[in-house]
Coordinates of C-alpha atoms and ligand atoms in Angstrom, one line a residue:
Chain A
X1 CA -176.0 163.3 -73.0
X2 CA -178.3 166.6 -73.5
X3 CA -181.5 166.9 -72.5
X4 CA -184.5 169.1 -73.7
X5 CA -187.5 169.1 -70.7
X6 CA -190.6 170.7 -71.8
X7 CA -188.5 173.8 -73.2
X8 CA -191.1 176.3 -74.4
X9 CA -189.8 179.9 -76.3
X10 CA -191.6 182.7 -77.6
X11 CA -190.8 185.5 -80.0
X12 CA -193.3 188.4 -79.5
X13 CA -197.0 186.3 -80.4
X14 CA -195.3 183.2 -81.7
X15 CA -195.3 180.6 -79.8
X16 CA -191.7 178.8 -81.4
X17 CA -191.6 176.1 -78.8
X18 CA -193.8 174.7 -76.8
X19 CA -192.8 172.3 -74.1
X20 CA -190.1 170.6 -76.3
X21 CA -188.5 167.4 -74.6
X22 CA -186.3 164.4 -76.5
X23 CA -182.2 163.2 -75.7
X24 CA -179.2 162.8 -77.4
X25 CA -177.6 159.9 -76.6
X26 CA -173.9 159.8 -76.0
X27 CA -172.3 159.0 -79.6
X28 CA -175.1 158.6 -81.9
X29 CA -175.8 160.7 -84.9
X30 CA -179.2 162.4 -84.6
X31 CA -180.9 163.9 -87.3
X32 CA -183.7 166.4 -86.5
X33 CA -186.6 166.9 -89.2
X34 CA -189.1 169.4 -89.3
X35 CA -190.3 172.1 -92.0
X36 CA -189.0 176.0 -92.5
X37 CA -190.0 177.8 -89.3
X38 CA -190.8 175.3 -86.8
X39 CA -187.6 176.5 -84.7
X40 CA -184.9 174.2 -85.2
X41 CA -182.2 176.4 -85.8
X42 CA -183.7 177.9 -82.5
X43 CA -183.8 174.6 -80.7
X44 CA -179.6 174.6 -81.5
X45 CA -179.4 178.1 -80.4
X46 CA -180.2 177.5 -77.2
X47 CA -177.6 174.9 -76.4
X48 CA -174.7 177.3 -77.0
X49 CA -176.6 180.2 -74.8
X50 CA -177.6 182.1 -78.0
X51 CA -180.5 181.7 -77.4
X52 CA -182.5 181.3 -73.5
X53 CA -185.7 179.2 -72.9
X54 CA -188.9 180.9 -71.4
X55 CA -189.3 178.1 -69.5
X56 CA -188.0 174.2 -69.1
X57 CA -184.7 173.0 -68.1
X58 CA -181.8 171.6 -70.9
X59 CA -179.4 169.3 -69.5
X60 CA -175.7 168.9 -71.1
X61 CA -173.8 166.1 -69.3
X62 CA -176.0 166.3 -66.1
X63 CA -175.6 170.1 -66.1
X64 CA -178.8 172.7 -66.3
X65 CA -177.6 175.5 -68.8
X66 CA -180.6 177.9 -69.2
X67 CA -179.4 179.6 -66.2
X68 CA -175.7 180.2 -66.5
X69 CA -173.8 183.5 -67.2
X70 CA -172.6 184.6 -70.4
X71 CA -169.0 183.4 -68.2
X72 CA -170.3 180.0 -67.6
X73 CA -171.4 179.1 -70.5
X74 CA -167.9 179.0 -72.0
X75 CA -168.0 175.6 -70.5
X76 CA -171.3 174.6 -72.3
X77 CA -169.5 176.3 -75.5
X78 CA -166.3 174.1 -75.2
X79 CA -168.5 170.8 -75.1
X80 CA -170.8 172.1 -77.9
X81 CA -169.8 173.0 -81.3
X82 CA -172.0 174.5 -83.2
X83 CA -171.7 174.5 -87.4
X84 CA -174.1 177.5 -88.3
X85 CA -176.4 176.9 -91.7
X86 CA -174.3 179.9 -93.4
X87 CA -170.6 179.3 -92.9
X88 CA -170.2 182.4 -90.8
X89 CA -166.9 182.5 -91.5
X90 CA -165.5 186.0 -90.2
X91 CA -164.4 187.9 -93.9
X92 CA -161.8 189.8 -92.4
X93 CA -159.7 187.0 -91.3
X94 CA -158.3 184.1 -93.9
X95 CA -159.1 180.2 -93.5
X96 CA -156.1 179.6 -90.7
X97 CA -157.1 182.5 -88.3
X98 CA -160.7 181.7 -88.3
X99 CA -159.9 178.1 -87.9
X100 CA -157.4 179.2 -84.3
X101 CA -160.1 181.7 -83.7
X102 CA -161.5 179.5 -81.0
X103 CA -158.5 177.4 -80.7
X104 CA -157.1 180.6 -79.0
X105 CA -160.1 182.0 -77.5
X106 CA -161.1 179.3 -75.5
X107 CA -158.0 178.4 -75.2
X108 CA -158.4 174.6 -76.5
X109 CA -154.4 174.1 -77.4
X110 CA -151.3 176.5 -76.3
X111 CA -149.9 179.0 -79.0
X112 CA -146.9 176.5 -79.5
X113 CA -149.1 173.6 -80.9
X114 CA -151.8 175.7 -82.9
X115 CA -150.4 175.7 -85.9
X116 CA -150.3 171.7 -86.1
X117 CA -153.7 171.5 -84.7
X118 CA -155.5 173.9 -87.1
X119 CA -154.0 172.4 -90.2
X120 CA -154.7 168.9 -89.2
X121 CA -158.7 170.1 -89.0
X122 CA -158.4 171.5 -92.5
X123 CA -157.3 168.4 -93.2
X124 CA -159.8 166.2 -91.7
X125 CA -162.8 168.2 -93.9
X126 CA -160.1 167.1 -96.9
X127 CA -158.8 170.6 -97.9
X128 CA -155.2 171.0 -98.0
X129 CA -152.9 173.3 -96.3
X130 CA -152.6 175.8 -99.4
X131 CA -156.3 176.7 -98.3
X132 CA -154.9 178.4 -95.0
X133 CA -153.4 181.8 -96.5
X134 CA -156.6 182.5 -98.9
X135 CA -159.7 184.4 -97.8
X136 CA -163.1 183.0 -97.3
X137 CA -164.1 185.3 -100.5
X138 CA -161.8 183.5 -102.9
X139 CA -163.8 180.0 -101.6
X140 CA -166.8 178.2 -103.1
X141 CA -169.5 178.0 -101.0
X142 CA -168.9 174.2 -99.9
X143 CA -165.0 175.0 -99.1
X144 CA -166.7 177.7 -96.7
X145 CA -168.7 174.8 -95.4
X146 CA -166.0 172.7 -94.9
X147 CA -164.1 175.4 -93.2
X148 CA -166.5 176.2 -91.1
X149 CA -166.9 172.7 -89.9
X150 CA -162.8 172.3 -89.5
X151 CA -163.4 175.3 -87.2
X152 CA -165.9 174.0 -85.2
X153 CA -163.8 171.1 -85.1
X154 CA -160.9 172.8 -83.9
X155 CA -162.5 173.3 -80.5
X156 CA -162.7 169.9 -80.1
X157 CA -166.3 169.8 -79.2
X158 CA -168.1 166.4 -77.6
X159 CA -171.4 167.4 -79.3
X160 CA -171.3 168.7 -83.1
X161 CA -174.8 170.5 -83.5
X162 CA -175.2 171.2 -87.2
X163 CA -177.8 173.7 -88.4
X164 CA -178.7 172.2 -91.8
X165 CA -175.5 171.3 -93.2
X166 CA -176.4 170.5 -96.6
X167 CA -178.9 173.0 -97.8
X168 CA -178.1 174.8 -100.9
X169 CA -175.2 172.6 -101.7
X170 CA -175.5 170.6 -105.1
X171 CA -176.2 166.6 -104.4
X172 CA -172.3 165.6 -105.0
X173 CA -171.2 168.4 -101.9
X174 CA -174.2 167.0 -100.0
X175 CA -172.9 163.4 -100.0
X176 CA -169.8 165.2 -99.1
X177 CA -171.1 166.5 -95.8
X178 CA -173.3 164.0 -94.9
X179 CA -170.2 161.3 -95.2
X180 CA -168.0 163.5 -93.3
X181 CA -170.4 164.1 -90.7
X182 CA -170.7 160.7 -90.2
X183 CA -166.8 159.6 -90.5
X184 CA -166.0 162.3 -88.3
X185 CA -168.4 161.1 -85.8
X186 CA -167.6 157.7 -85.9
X187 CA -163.6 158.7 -86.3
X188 CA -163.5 161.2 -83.5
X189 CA -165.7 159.3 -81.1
X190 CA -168.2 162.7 -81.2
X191 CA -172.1 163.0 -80.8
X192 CA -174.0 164.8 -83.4
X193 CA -177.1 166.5 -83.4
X194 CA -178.4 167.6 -87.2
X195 CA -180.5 169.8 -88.0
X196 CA -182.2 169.2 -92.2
X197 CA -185.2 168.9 -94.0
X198 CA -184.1 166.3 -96.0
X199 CA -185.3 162.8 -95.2
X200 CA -183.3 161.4 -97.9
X201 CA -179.9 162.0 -95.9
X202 CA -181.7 161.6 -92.4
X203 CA -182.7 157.7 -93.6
X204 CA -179.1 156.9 -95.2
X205 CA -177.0 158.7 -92.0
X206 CA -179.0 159.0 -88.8
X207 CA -178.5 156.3 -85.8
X208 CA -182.0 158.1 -85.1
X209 CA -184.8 160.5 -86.4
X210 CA -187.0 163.3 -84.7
X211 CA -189.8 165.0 -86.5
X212 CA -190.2 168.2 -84.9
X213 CA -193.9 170.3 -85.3
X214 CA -195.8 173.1 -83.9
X215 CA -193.1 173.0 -81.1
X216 CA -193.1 169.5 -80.2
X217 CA -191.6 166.5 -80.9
X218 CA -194.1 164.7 -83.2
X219 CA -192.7 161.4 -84.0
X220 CA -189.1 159.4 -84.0
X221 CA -187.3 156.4 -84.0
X222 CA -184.4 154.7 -86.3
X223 CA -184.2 155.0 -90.3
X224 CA -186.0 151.6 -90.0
X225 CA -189.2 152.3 -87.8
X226 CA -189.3 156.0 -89.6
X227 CA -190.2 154.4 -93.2
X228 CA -192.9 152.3 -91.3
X229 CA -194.2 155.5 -89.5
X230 CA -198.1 156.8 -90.1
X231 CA -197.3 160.3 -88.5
X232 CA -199.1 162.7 -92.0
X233 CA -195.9 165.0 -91.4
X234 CA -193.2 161.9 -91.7
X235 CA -195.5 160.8 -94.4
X236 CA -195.1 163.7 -96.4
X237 CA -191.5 163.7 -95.6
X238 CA -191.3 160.1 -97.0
X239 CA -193.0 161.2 -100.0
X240 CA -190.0 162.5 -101.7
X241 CA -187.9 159.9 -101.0
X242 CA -190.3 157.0 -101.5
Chain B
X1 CA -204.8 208.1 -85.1
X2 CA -203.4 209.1 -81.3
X3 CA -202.6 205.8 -80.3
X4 CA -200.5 205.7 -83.4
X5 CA -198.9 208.1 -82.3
X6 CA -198.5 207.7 -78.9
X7 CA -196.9 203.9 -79.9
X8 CA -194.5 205.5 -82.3
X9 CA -193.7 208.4 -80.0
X10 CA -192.9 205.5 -76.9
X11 CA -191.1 203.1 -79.0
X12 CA -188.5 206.2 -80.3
X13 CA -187.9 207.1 -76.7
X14 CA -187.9 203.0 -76.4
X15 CA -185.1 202.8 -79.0
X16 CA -183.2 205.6 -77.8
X17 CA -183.1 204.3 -74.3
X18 CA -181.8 200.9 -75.6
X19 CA -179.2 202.9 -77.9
X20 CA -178.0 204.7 -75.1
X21 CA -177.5 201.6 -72.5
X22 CA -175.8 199.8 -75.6
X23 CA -173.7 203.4 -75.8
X24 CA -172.6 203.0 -72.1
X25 CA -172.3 198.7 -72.6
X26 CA -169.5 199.5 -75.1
X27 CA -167.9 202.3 -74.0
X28 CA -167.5 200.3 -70.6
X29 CA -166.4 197.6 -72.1
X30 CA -163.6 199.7 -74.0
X31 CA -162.6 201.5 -70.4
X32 CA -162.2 197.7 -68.8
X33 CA -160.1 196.0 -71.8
X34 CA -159.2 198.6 -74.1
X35 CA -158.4 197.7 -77.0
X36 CA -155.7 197.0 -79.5
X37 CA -154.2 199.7 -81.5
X38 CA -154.0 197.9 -84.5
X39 CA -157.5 197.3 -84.9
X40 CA -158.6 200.3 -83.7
X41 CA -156.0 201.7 -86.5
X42 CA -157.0 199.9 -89.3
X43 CA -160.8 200.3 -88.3
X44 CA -160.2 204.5 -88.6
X45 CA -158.3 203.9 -92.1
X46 CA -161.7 202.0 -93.6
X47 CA -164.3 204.4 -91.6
X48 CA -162.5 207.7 -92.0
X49 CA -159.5 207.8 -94.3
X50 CA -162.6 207.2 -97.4
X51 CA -164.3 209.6 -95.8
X52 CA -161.9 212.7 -96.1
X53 CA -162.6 214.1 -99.9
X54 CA -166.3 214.4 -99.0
X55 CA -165.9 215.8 -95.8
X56 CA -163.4 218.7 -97.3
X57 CA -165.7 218.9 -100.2
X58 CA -168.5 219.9 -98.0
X59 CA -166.8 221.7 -95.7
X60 CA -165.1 224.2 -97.8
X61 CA -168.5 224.7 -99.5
X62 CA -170.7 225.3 -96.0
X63 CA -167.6 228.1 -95.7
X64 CA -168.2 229.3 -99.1
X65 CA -172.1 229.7 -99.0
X66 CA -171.7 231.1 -95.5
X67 CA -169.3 233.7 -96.6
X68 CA -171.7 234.7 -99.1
X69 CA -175.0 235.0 -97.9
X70 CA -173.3 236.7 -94.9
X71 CA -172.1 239.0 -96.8
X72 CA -175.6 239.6 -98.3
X73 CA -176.6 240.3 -95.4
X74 CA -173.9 242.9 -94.1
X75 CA -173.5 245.0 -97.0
X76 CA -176.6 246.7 -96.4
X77 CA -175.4 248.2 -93.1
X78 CA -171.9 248.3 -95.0
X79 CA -170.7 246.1 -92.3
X80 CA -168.6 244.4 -94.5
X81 CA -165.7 244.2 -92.3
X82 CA -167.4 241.7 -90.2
X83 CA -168.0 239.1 -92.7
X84 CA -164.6 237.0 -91.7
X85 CA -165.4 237.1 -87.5
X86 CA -169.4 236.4 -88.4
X87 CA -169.1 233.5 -91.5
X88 CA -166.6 232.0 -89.1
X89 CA -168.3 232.1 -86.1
X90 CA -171.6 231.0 -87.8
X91 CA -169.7 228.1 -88.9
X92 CA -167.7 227.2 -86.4
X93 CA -170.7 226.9 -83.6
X94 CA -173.4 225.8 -85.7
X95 CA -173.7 225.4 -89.4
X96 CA -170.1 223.7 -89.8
X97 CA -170.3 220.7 -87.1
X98 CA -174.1 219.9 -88.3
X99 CA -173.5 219.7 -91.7
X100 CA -170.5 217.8 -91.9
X101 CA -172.4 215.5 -89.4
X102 CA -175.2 214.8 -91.6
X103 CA -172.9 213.8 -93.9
X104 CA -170.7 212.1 -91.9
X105 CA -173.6 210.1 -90.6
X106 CA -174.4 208.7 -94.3
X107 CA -171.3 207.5 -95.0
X108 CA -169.3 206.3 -91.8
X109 CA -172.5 205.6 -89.6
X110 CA -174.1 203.9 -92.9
X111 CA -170.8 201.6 -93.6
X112 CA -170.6 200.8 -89.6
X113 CA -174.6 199.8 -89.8
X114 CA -174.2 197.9 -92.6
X115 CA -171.3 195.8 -91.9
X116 CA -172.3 195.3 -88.1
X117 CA -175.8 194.3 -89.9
X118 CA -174.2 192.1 -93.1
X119 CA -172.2 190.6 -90.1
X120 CA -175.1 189.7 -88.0
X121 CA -177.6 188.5 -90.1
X122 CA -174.9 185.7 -91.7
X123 CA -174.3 184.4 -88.0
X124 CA -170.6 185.9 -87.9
X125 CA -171.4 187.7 -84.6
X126 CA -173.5 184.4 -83.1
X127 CA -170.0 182.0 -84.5
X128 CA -167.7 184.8 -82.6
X129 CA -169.9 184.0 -79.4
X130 CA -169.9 180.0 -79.6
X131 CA -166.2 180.3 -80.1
X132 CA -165.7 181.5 -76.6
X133 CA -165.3 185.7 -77.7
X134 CA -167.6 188.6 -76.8
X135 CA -168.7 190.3 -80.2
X136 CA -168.9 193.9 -78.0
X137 CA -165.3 193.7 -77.1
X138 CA -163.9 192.0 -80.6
X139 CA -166.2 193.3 -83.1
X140 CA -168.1 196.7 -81.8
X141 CA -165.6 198.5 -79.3
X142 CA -163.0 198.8 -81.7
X143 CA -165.6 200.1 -84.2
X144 CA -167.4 202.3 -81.8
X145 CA -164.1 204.1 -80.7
X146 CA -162.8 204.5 -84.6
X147 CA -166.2 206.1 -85.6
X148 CA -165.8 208.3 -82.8
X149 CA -162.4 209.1 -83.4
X150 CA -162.6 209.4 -87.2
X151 CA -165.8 211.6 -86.8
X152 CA -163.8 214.2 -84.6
X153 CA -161.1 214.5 -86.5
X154 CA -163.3 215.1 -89.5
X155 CA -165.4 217.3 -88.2
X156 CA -162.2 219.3 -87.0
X157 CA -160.6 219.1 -90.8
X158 CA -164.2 219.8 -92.1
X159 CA -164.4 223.0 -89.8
X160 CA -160.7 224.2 -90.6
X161 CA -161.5 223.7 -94.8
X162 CA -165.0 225.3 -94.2
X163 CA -163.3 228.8 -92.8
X164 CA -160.8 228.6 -95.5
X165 CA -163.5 228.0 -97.9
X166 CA -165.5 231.4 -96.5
X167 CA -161.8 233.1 -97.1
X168 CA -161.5 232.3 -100.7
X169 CA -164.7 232.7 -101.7
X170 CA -164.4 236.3 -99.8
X171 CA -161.5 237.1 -101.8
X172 CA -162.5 235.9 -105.2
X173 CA -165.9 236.4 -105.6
X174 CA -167.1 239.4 -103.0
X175 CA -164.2 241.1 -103.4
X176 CA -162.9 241.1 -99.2
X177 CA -159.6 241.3 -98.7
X178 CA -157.9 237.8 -97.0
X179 CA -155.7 239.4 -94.9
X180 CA -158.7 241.6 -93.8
X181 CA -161.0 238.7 -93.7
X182 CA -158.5 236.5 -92.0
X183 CA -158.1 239.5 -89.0
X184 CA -161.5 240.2 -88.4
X185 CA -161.8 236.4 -87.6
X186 CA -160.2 236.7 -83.7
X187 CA -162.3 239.7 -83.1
X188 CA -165.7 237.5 -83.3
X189 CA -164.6 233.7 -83.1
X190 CA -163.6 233.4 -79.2
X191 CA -162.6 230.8 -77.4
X192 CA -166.2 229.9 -76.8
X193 CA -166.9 229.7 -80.1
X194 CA -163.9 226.9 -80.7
X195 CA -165.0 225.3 -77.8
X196 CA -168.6 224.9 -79.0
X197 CA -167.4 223.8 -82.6
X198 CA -165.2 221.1 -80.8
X199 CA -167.9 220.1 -78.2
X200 CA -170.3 219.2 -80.7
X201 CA -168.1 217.7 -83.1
X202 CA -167.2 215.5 -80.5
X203 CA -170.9 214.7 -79.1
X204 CA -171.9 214.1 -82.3
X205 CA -169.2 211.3 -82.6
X206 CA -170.6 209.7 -79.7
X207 CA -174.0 209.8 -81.4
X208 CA -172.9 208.6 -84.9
X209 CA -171.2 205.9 -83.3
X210 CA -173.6 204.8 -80.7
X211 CA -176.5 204.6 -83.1
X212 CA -174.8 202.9 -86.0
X213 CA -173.4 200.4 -83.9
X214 CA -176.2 199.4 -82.2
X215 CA -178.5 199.2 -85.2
X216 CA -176.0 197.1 -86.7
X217 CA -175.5 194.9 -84.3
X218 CA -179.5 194.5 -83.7
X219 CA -180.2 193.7 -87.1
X220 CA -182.6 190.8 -87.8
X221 CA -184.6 189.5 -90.9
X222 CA -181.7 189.0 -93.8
X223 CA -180.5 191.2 -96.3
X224 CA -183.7 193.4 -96.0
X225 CA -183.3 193.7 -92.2
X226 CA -179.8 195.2 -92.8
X227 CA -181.1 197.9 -95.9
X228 CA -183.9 198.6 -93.4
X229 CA -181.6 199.3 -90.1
X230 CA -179.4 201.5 -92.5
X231 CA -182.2 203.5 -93.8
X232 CA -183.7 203.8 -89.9
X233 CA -180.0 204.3 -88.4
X234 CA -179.2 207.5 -90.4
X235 CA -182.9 209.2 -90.1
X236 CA -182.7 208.5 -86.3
X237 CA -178.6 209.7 -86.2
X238 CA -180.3 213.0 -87.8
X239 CA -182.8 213.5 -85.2
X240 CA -180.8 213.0 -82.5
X241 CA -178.1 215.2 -84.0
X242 CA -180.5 218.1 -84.4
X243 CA -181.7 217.6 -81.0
X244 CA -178.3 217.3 -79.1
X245 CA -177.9 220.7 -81.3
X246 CA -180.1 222.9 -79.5
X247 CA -179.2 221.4 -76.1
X248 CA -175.9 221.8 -76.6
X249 CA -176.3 225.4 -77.8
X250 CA -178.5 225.8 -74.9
X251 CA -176.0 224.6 -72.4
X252 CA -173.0 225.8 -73.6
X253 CA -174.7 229.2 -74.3
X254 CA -176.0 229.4 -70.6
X255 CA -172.0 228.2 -69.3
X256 CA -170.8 231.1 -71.2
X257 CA -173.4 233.0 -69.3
X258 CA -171.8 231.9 -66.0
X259 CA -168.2 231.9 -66.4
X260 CA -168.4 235.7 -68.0
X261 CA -171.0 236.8 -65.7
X262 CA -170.7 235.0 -62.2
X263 CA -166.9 234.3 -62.2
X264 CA -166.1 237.5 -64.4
X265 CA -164.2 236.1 -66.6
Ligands
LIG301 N1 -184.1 186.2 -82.4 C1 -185.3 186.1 -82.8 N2 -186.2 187.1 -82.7 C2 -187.5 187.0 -83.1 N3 -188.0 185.9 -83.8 C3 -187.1 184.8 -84.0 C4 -185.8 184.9 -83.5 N4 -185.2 183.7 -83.9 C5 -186.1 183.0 -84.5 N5 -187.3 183.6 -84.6 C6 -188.5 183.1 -85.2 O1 -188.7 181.8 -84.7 C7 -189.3 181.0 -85.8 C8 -188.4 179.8 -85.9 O2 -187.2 180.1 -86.5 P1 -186.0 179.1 -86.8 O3 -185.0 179.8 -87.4 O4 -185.7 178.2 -85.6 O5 -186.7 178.2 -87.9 P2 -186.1 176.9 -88.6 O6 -186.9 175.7 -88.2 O7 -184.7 176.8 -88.4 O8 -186.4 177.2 -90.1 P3 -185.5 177.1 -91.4 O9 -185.6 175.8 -92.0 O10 -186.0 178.2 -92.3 O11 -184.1 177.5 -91.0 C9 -189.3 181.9 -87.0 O12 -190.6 182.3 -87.2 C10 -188.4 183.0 -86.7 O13 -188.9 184.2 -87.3
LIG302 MG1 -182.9 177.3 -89.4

């Protein structure tokens, strides 16, 4: 389970969080709405140590994490997999050794089984093994997704955290993600926290839904109670998908 | 009006203070883990191999305009004789190792920035971190020590083409002998005068490196954020430069001082 209590963050005047506290429940897919700039990529951040709270605790599996050492958190970073919004994928390196990247540096498998591992990830996002020798370069932009998801996966993470998985992809690569977030959640027994603006995908995937404003956790529930909710913000939400 | 300047003035110092602890983050992070030869091998062929042509360009033209307005200078005491020992002293311990700096700066410190940046800003540093690596060791160190490296040896080929440079142009256009030209040089350039050219080529390594790197690696805000650290990495690389300059000359000037004077040597 993780845990937000009353996190509150500040950049310089602006006041990103402010006392932010909701769970994630062991297994279930949470989607996490709110518009541009309210801080939910920073609300990820901070449960891989890239980013540290002001003040407030967060909780992963029992454990408090805001204090730990740049060492420590290599714990917190084995548990958590994070799938950044671009793909981040390192250009220097070609699909295969930016999927072992972590594989090796965190030592998740020994040298002798990395091979199988990594190309069974690729082939869990659906790319084949030919993918492996090419450079992210000579990829479309949802292949660079998708391999930057199979890396993530390759660490074999409990939570996936997804920073908005499915903005600026076309609606056909969008269903793609969304249904392989949620097959590999289901498949791999994994919890997954996402991060979108779009309600559309929130309503159709989500086990549950938090709005997030102004720092704070504004409204929630399942698919079901959200299309019933009077919160203006989920309103306007709704309105697209009405 | 003074406030403004009394914020600019403290956030420079600010900025420099942060640059240096960055400096001395990397540089013991290098002396703890090293690192591999490879990299460090393949990061001097894309930082300094490109960078050859326009560092012998310049450098055999700093020689050349040296030689001449040298030369200028000593024919009207007929003191012609001198122009190999002077031009090569003058560029050797001062003209040489800043010019070829500057340029240096704009094209190996610009490329480090703006790859550190590019790097950055599209979460490639943040991804490195989450997947259990420190970005210092994997990404910068091996950066930091090429630039340094690369800038050196530069510098050092810059210097060598810039006296060869004040030769021909000596020979060709004002008419003094090589041979001459070439002799007269021992007679001036001591080993003081190599050992400042060298000093400074190395210090101003370190400073090219030090600045680029961290301004890269701090960048924020997008694509902007990275065209802005590039523009404000090289300006500040300058500064420093000029100032490390005179302290160096300083220093090194009042060493001389000592070893002749006090230990007689
Ligand atoms: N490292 C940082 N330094 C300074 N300000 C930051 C930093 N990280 C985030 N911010 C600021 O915090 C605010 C929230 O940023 P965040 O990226 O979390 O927004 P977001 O909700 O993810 O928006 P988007 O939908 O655009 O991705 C922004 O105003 C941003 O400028
Ligand atoms: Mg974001």
């Amino acid at each position: 389970m993780i845990e937000f209590k009353k996190v509150s963050k500040r950049f310089g005047q602006k006041q990103v969080l402010n006392e932010l506290s909701f769970h994630v429940r062991r297994g279930e897919i949470l989607f996490l709405l709110g518009r541009s700039g309210v801080g939910k990529s920073v609300t990820l951040r901070h449960l891989v140590g890239l980013v540290r709270p002001d003040s407030g605790e967060i909780f992963v599996d029992g454990r408090e994490i805001s204090g730990l050492s740049e060492e420590e958190f290599l714990d917190v970073r084995r548990k958590c997999g994070m799938v950044f919004q671009f793909p981040a994928l390192l250009d220097s390196l070609n699909v295969y050794e930016n999927v072992a990247f972590g594989v090796r540096a965190l030592k998740i498998r020994p040298p002798s089984e990395e091979r199988e591992w990594v190309l069974e990830k690729l082939r869990l996002v659906h790319l084949p093994p030919s993918v492996a020798e090419l450079m992210p370069s000579q990829l479309s932009f949802g292949m660079q997704k998708k391999v930057s998801l199979a890396r993530t996966l390759a660490i074999h993470p409990a939570y996936l955290l997804f920073d908005e998985p499915t903005t600026s992809l076309d609606p056909v690569a969008t269903r793609v993600i969304h249904e392989l977030i949620h097959s590999l959640s289901r498949q791999l027994h994994v919890t997954s926290l996402v991060i979108s603006h779009d309600m559309d995908g929130a309503l159709e995937y989500a086990d549950r839904i938090l709005v997030i404003d102004k720092g704070q956790i504004v409204a929630g529930g399942t698919p079901a109670e959200m299309r019933q909710e009077k919160h203006p913000l989920v309103r306007d939400f709704l309105g697209g998908s009405a | 009006m003074i406030a403004v300047l009394r914020n600019s003035a403290l956030s420079t110092i600010g900025e420099l203070g942060k640059t240096t602890l960055f400096g001395g983050e990397v540089i013991g992070n290098l002396l703890r883990y090293g690192t591999p030869f490879r990299g460090l091998l393949l990061q001097m062929y894309v930082v300094g191999v490109r960078s050859i042509t326009t560092t012998v360009f310049t450098g055999f033209f700093v020689g050349a305009i040296m030689a001449i307005q040298i030369h200028l200078q000593l024919r009207d005491f007929g003191a012609q004789a001198f122009l190999g020992g002077l031009s090569a002293s003058v560029t050797l311990r001062n003209v040489g190792p800043l010019l070829i700096a500057f340029i240096l700066s704009g094209k190996v410190g610009a490329y480090t920035t703006a790859e550190l940046g590019t790097m950055q800003v599209t979460d490639q540093i943040s991804a490195i971190r989450c997947l259990g690596m420190d970005p210092i060791r994997y990404l910068v160190a091996p950066r930091f020590l090429a630039v340094v490296v690369s800038s050196f040896l530069l510098l050092v080929i810059g210097l060598m083409t810039a006296i060869g440079g004040g030769a021909l142009i000596a020979a060709v256009d004002l008419g003094v002998n090589t041979l001459n030209y070439v002799q007269n040089i021992p007679t001036i350039v001591t080993g003081w005068s190599v050992l400042t050219g060298v000093a400074k080529s190395f210090v101003f390594g370190v400073i090219i490196a030090a600045v680029s790197c961290y301004r890269g690696y701090t960048t924020r805000n997008g694509a902007s954020g990275v065209g802005e650290n590039v523009k404000s990495a090289s300006v500040q690389t300058l500064v420093i430069i000029i100032i490390a300059d005179f302290a160096l000359s300083n220093w090194i000037g009042g060493l001389m001082d000592f070893c002749t004077g006090v230990l007689g040597w």
